[in-house]
Structures are given as structure tokens and as C-alpha cells.
Tab-separated table of C-alpha atoms in Angstrom:
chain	number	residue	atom	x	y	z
U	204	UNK	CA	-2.166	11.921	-22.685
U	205	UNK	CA	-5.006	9.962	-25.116
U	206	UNK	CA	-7.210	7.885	-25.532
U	207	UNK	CA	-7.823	5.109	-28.504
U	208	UNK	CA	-10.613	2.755	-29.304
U	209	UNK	CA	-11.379	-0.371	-31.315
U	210	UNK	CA	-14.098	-2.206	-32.068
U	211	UNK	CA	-13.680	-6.089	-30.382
U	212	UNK	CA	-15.950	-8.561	-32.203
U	213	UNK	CA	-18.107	-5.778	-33.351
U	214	UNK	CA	-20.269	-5.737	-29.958
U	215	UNK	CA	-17.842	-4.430	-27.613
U	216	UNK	CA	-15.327	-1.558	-27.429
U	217	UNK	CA	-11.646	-1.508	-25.887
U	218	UNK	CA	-10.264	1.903	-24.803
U	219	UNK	CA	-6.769	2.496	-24.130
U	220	UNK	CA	-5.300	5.145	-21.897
U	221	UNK	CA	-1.646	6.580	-22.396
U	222	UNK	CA	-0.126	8.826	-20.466
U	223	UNK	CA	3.260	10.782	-21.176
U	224	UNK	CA	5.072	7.964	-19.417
U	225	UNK	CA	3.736	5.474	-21.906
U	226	UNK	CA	2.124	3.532	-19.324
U	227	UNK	CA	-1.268	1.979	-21.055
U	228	UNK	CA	-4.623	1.184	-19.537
U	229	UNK	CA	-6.633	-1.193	-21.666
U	230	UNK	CA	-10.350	-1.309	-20.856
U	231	UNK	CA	-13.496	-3.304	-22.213
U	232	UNK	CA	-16.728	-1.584	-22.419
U	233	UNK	CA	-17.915	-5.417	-21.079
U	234	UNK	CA	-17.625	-6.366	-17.724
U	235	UNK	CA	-15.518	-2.944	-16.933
U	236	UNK	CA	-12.817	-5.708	-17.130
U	237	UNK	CA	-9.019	-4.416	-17.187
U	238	UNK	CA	-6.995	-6.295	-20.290
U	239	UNK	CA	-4.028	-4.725	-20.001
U	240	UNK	CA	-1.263	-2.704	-17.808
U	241	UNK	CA	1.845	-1.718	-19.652
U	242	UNK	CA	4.239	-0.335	-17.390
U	243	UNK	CA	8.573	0.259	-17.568
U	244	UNK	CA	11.084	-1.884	-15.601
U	245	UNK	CA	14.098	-0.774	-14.447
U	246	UNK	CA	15.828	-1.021	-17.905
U	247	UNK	CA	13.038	1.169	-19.265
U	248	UNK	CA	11.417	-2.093	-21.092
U	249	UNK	CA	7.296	-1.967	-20.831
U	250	UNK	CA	5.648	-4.695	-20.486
U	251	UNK	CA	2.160	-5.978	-19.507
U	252	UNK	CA	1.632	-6.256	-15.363
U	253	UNK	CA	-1.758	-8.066	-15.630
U	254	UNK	CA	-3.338	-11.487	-16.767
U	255	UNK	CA	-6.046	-11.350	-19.875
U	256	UNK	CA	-6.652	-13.574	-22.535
U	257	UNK	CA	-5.181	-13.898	-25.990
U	258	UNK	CA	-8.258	-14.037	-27.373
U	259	UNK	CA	-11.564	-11.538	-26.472
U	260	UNK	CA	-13.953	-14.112	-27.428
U	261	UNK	CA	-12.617	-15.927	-24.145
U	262	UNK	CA	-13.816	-12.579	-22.205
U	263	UNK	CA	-17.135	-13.697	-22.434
U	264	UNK	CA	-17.188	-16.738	-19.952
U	265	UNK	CA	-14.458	-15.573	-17.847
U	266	UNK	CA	-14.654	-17.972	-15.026
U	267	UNK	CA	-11.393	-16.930	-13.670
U	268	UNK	CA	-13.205	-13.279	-13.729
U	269	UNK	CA	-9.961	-11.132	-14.937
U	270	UNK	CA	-10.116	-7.368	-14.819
U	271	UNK	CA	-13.415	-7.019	-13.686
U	272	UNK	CA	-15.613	-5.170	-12.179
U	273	UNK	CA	-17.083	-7.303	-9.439
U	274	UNK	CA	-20.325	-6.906	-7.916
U	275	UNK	CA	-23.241	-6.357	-6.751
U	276	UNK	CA	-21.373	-8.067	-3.716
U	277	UNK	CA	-17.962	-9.540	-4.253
U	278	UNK	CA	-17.245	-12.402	-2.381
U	279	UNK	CA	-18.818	-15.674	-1.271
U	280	UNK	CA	-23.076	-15.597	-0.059
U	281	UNK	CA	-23.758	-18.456	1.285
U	282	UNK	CA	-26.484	-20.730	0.644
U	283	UNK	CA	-26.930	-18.279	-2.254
U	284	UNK	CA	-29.601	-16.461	0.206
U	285	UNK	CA	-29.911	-13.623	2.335
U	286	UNK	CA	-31.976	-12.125	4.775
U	287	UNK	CA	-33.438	-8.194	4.735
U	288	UNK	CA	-35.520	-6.964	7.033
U	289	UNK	CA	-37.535	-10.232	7.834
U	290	UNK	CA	-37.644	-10.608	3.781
U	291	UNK	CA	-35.358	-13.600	2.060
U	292	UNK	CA	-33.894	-13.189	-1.046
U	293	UNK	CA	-32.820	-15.848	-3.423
U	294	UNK	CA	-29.422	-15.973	-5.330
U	295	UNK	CA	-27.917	-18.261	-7.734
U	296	UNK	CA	-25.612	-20.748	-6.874
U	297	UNK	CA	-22.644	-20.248	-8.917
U	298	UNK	CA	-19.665	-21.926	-6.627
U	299	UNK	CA	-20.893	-24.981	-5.184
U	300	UNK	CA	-24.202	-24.216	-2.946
U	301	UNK	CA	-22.899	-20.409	-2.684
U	302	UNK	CA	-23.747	-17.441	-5.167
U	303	UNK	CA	-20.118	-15.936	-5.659
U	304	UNK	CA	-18.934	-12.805	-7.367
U	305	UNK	CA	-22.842	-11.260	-7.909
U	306	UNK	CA	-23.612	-14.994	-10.021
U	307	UNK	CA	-23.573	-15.233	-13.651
U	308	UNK	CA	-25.796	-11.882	-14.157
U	309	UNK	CA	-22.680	-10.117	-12.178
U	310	UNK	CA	-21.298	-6.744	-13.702
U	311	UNK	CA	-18.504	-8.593	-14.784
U	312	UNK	CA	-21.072	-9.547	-17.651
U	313	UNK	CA	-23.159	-6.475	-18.400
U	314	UNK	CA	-21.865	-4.026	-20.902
U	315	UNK	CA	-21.474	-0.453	-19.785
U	316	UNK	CA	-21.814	2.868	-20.930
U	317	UNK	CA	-18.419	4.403	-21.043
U	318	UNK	CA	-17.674	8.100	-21.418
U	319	UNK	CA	-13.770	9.736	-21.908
U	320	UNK	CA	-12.319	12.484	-20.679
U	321	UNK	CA	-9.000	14.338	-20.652
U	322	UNK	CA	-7.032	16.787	-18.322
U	323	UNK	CA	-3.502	18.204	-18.923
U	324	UNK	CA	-2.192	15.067	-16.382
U	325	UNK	CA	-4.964	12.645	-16.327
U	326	UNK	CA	-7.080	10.876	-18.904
U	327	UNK	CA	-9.737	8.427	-17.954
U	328	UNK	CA	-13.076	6.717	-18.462
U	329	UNK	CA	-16.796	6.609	-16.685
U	330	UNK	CA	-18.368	3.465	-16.810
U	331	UNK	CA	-22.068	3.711	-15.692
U	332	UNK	CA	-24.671	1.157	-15.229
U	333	UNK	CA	-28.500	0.810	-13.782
U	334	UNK	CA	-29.087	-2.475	-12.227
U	335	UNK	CA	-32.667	-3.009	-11.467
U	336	UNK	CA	-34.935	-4.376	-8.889
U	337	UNK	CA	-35.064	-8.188	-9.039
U	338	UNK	CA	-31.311	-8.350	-11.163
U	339	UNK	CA	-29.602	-11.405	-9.933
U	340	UNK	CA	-31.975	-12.016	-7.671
U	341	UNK	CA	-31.030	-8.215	-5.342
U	342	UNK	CA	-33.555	-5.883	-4.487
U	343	UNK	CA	-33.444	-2.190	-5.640
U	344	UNK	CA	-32.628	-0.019	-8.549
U	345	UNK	CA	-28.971	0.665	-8.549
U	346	UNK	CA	-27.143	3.603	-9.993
U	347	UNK	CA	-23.599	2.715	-10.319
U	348	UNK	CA	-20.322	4.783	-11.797
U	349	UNK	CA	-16.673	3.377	-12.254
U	350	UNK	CA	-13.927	5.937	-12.900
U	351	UNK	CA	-11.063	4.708	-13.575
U	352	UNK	CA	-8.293	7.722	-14.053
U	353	UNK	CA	-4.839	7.438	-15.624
U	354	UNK	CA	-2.313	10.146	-14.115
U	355	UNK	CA	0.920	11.196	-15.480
U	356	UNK	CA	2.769	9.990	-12.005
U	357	UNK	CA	1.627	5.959	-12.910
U	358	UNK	CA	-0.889	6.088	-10.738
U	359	UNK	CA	-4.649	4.105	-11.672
U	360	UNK	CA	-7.536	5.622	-9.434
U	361	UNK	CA	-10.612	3.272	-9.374
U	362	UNK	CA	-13.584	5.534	-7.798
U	363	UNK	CA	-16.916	3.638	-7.272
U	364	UNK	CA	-20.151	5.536	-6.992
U	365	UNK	CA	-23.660	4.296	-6.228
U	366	UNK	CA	-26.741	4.762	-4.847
U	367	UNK	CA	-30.119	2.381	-4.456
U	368	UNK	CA	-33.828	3.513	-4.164
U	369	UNK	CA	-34.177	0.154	-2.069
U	370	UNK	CA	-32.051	-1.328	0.931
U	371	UNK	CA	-30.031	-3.497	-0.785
U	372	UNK	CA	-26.583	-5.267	-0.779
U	373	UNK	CA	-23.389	-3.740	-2.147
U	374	UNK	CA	-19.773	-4.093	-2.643
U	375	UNK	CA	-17.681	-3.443	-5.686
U	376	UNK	CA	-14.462	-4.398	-6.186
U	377	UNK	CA	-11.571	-5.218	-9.176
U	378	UNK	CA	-10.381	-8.604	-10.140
U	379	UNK	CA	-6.922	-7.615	-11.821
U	380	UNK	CA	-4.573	-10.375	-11.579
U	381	UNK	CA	-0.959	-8.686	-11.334
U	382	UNK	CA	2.287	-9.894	-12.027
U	383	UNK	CA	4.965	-7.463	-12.044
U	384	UNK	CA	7.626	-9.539	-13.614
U	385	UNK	CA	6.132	-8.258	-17.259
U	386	UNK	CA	4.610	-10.897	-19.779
U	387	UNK	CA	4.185	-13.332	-17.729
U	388	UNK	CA	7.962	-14.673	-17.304
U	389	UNK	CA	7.465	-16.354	-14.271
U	390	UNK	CA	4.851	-17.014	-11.189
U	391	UNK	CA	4.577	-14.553	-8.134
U	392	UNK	CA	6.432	-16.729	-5.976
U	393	UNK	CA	9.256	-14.158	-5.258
U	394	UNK	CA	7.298	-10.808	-5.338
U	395	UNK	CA	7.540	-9.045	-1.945
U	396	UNK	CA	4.297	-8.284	-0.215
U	397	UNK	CA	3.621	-5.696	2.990
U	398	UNK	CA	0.547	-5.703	4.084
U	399	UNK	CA	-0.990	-3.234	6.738
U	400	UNK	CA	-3.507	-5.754	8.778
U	401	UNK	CA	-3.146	-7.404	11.675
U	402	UNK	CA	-6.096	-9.746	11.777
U	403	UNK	CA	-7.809	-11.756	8.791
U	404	UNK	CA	-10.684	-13.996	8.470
U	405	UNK	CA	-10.778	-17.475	9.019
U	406	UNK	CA	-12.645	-19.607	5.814
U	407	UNK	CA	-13.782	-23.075	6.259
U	408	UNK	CA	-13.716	-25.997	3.548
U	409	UNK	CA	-16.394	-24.206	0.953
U	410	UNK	CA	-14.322	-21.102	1.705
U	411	UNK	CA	-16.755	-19.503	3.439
U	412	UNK	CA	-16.245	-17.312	5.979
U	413	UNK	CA	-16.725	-18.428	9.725
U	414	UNK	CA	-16.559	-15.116	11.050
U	415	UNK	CA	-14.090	-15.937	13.410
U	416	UNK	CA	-11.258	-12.930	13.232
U	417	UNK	CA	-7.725	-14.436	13.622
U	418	UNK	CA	-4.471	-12.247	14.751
U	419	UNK	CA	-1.686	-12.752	12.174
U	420	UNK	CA	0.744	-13.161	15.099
U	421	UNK	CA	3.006	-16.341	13.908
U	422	UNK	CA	1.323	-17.458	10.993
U	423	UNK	CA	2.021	-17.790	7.532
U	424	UNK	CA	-0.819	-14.901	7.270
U	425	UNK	CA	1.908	-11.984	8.829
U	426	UNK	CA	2.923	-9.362	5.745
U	427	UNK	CA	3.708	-6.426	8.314
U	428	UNK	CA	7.093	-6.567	7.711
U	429	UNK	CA	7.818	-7.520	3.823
U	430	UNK	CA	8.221	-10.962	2.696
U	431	UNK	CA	7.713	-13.060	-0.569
U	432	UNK	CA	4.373	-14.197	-0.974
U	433	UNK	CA	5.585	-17.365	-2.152
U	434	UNK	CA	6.445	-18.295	1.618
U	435	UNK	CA	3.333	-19.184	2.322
U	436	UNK	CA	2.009	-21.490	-0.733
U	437	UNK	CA	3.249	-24.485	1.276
U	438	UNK	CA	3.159	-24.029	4.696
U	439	UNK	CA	1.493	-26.443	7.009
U	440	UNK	CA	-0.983	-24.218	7.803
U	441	UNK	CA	-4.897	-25.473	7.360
U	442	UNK	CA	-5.789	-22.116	6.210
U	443	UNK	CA	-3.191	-22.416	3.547
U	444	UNK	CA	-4.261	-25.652	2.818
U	445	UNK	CA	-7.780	-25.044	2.531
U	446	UNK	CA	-7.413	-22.825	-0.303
U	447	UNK	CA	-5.544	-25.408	-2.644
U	448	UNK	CA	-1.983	-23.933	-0.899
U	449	UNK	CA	-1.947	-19.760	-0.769
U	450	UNK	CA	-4.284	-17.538	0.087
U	451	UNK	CA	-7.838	-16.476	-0.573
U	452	UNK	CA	-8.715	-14.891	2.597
U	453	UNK	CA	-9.981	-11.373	3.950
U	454	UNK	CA	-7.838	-8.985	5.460
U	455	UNK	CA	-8.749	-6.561	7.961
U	456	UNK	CA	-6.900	-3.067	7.428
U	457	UNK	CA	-5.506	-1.354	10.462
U	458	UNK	CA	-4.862	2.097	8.813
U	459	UNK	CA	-1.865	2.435	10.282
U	460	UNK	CA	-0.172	3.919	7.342
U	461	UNK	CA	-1.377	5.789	4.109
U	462	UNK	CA	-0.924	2.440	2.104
U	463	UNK	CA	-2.503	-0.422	2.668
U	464	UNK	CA	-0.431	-2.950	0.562
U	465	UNK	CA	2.978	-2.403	-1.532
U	466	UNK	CA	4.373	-5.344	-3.823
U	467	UNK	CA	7.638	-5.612	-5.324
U	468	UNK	CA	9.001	-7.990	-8.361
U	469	UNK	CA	13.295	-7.605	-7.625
U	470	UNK	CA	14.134	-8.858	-10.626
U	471	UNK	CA	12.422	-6.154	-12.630
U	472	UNK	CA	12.421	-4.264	-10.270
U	473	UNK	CA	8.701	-2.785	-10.396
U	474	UNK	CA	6.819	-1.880	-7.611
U	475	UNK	CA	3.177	-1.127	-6.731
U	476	UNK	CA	1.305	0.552	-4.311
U	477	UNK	CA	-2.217	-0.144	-2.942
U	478	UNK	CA	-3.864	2.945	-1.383
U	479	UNK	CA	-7.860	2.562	-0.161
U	480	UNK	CA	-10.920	3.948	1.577
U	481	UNK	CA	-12.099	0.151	1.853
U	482	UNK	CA	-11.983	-1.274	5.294
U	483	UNK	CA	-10.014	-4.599	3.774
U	484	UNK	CA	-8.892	-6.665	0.972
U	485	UNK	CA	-9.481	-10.354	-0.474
U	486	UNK	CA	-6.010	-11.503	-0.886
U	487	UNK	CA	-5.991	-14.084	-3.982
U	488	UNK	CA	-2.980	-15.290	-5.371
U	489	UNK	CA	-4.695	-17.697	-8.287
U	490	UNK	CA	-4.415	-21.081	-6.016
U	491	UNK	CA	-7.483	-21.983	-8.478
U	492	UNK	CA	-6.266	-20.669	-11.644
U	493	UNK	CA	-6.695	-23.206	-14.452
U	494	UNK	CA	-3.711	-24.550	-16.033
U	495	UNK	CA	-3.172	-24.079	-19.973
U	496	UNK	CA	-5.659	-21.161	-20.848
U	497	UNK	CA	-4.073	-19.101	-23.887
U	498	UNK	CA	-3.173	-15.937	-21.857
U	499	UNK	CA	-2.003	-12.878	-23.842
U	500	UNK	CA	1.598	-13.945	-23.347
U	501	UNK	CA	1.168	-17.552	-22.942
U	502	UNK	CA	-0.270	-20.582	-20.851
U	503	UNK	CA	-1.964	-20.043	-17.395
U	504	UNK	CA	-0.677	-21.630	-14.451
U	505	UNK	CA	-1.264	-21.741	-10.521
U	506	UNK	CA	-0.034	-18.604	-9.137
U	507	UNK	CA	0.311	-16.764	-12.236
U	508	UNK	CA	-0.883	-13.441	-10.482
U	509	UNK	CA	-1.831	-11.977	-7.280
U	510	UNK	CA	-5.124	-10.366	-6.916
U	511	UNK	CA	-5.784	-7.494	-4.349
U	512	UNK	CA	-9.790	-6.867	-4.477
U	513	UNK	CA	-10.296	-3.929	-1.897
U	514	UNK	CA	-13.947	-4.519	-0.791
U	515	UNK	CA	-16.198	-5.003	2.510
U	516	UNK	CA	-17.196	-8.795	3.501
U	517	UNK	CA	-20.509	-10.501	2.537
U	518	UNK	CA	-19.437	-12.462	5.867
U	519	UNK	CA	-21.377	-8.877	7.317
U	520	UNK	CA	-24.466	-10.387	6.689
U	521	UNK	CA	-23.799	-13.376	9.703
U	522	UNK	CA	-21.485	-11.400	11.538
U	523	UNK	CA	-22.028	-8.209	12.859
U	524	UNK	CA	-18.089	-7.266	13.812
U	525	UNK	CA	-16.990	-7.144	10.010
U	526	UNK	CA	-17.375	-4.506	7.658
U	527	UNK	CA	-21.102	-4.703	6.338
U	528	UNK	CA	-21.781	-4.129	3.189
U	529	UNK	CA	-26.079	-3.224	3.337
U	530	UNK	CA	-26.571	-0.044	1.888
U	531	UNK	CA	-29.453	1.942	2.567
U	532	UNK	CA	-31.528	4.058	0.710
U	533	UNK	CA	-30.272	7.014	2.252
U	534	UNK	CA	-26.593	6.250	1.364
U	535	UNK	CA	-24.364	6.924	-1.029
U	536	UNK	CA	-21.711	4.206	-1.539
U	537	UNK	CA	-18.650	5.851	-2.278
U	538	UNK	CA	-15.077	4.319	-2.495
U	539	UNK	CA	-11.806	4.955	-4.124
U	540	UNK	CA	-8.942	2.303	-4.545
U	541	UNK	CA	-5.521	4.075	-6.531
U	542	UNK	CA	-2.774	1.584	-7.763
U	543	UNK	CA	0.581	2.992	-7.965
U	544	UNK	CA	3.262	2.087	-10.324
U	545	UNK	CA	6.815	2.723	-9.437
U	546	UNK	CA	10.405	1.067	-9.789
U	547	UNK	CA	12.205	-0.245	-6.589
U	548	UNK	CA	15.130	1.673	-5.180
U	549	UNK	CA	18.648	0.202	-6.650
């Protein structure tokens, strides 16, 4: 188990994480953001399992928001505005008329301070960062902490800690883009996805949220039982088709297992787990990724990766029935998401 780190464009560190496996977790002090996963196939090859650019200097826009830490709230606001106890706060519109991913002063652009540490089977980092009152446009002072832990069983814990000395809005998630194939050889058409929810939430044509909850029962939007994810890129469906053909949409868990989602790549045979406290999941499988962006193994394209960002919805804020995401002053926000690397039985 160790740790390196370089210097990236002399204002930013990367740290990598190794455990005795040789599986590698690369990490910018910026934006929290995730580079790189190196994980074994079934031959024993390692390869990378996650989208990031070929260049760092591209880091720094990151429209596509790989990696990263997303927040204050993750997800769509509309009308860039909210409401808090009779008091309306302004946003910036960053996706259309609606503020998305915490707006361009989101923690996916603040640097962090970043501490190491070491155990006999784990090695990790904690990120920590004060957001203050007024900070893209949300009230409070903030205290946040990202761990992320390495463990010598493959496994990447994500633990998010906070606390506010105002009401305020919060919920933190991850924007890795995974493709288990390795190096990008091919889209995640034919990965395998099970997925523990029943219900998800309907979005309309700004892909907002209407707050109406809709059972998976025949619909392209049914990964109880395991199917490729593929299946549903060009199916009929409006929901489907709303999104630019796939899926962008917010999964309720019904914690009826101990795993929330598992994905498999056959040909490589790799296989990861998704285990969470968070009550669901933004499914993304890059419908809107740009095509030709110099990725660390070569040119984006549509449905390059799948994105699983474990979170609560800002759609809280209209409707009362989804998971809200206020957090009080009297709260501590605490939530763990641990991704699981594995092969696939022969």
C-alpha cells in the first residue's frame, strides 16, 4: 500500500493510491475529481475503468464534469432559485434557465486541502473544504470532508462529511464515468446493469424533474433482473428520448438488498459493485457526451461511460415525497458510497 504525488501544472497536485493488488486511484487536489481507476481483467491485464482527459489543462473547464466531486447540490435547480424559510435565494444559470451541478463556483472547481494516510490494508486521502455564506449564491458556512479509502479487497469507499452553521442546501455526489471494458475499447452498450429500484423519476424536456414517481413495471427503465444497458438507448420510450436516447434519470432505491447497483463488462470480464447509504442514484450513461475530446486513451463519444452519482434529489425542494436534501443547522450530513471491483464468475 502507497501513496505518490506530482505536481500538475505547478498549481495542482495528483495523488495516486496503490494497493497490493495494483489497483490505482488517481486523484486531483482540484475539483476532488477522480482521473484514473486501474483495475485487472480476467487475463490479469490492468487497465483504466474511468473517463479523464489526456491533458490536465482540460480539467479546468470540465463541462462534462469527470471525477468530481459534485455539489453543493448535484442535480438540476430550477429557475436557478430556491425558496428557504420565506427567504429566496438566487443561483446561476448554468444549463439553460437552471443552475446545475452547484454552477460554475461548484466544488468541482475549488481546490482542496488533501491529507494521506495509511493502514496495513487501506491507504487513502481527506479532502476538506469551507464553503462560505453567500458561495454560489447558498446560504451558510459549510464544513465539508471527502474520504476516499483504497482497500486491499478493490474496494473505493467515498465518505462525505458536513455540517452548516445556517439551513442550507446539500447533496454531494461523484461524477466518475466508468467503463469496464479498460481504455476505452468500446462504448457501454453491452455492460450488464442490476439495479435495486422499483420506481424512478419522471424529467420533462429541460430535464427537470416533474416530481411525478413512475413504477419501472414494463419499461425500458426495469434493471431488477440484469440486462445490458444498451437496451434501452433506443427504445421508443419518451423518457428515453428526452434525454438524447439513454438515461439521465433518478432512481429511487428500495433497499432490498445490500447493493444497490452491480455492472458487468463480459468481455473482460470485470465487475463492479455499488453499495450506499443514499436514498437513490442519477443514472447517466453520457447521452450528452461531446464527440472528439482527447480522452486519456482516445476520442470521446456518446455513451463512452456510465455514471452512477448516489445522491438525494433537488426535485425535494417542489416535492415533498422525494428524498430532501435541506440540511439544518443541527445536522450532520453524513454519507458513504463504496465501489467494488471484482472479476465475473467464468
Amino acid at each position: 500500500m502507497h501513496i505518490e504525488t506530482k505536481e500538475i501544472l505547478g498549481k495542482w497536485k495528483e495523488y495516486t493510491l496503490t494497493n497490493n493488488h495494483d489497483m490505482t486511484v488517481s486523484v486531483l487536489d482540484f475539483g476532488g475529481i477522480i482521473t484514473k481507476i486501474l483495475v485487472p481483467d480476467r487475463n490479469g491485464t490492468i487497465e483504466n475503468v474511468v473517463l479523464g482527459y489526456k491533458e490536465y489543462k482540460d480539467y479546468e473547464e470540465n463541462p462534462n464534469f469527470f471525477g468530481a466531486i459534485i455539489g453543493p447540490v448535484a442535480g438540476r435547480i430550477k429557475a436557478a432559485s430556491f425558496e428557504l424559510d420565506n427567504k429566496t435565494f438566487n443561483l446561476t444559470a448554468n444549463d439553460g434557465l437552471n443552475h446545475l451541478h452547484g454552477g460554475p463556483e461548484g466544488f468541482h472547481q475549488v481546490i482542496w486541502d488533501v491529507s494521506s494516510f495509511k493502514t496495513d490494508d487501506t491507504v487513502g486521502l481527506v479532502l476538506t473544504y469551507k464553503s462560505t455564506a453567500g458561495e454560489a449564491g447558498y446560504p451558510g458556512n459549510v464544513d465539508i470532508k471527502v474520504t476516499y479509502t483504497l482497500t486491499d479487497n478493490n474496494q473505493l469507499f467515498l465518505d462525505y462529511l458536513a455540517s452548516s452553521n445556517e439551513k442550507t442546501l446539500l447533496t454531494l455526489t461523484n461524477h466518475t464515468y466508468f467503463n469496464l471494458c479498460g481504455n476505452l475499447k468500446t462504448t457501454v452498450h453491452e455492460h450488464t446493469l442490476s439495479l435495486d429500484s422499483s420506481e424512478f423519476v419522471e424529467l420533462d424536456e429541460q430535464l427537470i424533474p416533474t416530481g411525478r414517481i413512475v413504477n419501472v413495471n414494463g419499461t425500458p427503465f426495469d434493471f431488477r433482473d440484469e440486462r445490458a444497458i444498451g437496451a434501452g438507448f433506443n427504445d421508443d420510450s419518451e423518457q428515453n428520448k428526452i434525454v438524447g436516447n439513454g438515461y439521465d434519470h433518478y432512481f429511487i432505491f428500495d433497499k432490498n438488498s445490500d447493493t444497490q447497483v452491480v455492472v458487468k463488462e463480459p468481455i473482460q470480464g470485470r465487475m463492479m459493485t455499488v453499495k450506499t447509504t443514499q436514498p437513490g442514484m442519477v443514472l447517466y450513461t453520457a447521452n450528452g457526451l461531446s464527440e472528439g475530446l482527447p480522452l486519456a486513451e482516445g476520442l470521446s463519444k456518446k455513451y463512452q461511460g456510465v455514471c452512477f452519482e448516489t445522491q438525494a434529489s433537488p426535485t425535494s425542494l417542489h416535492y415533498a415525497e422525494l428524498p430532501r436534501i435541506i440540511l439544518n443547522t443541527s445536522e450532520i450530513y453524513h454519507h458513504q458510497t463504496v465501489f467494488t471491483f471484482s472479476l465475473m464468475d467464468s
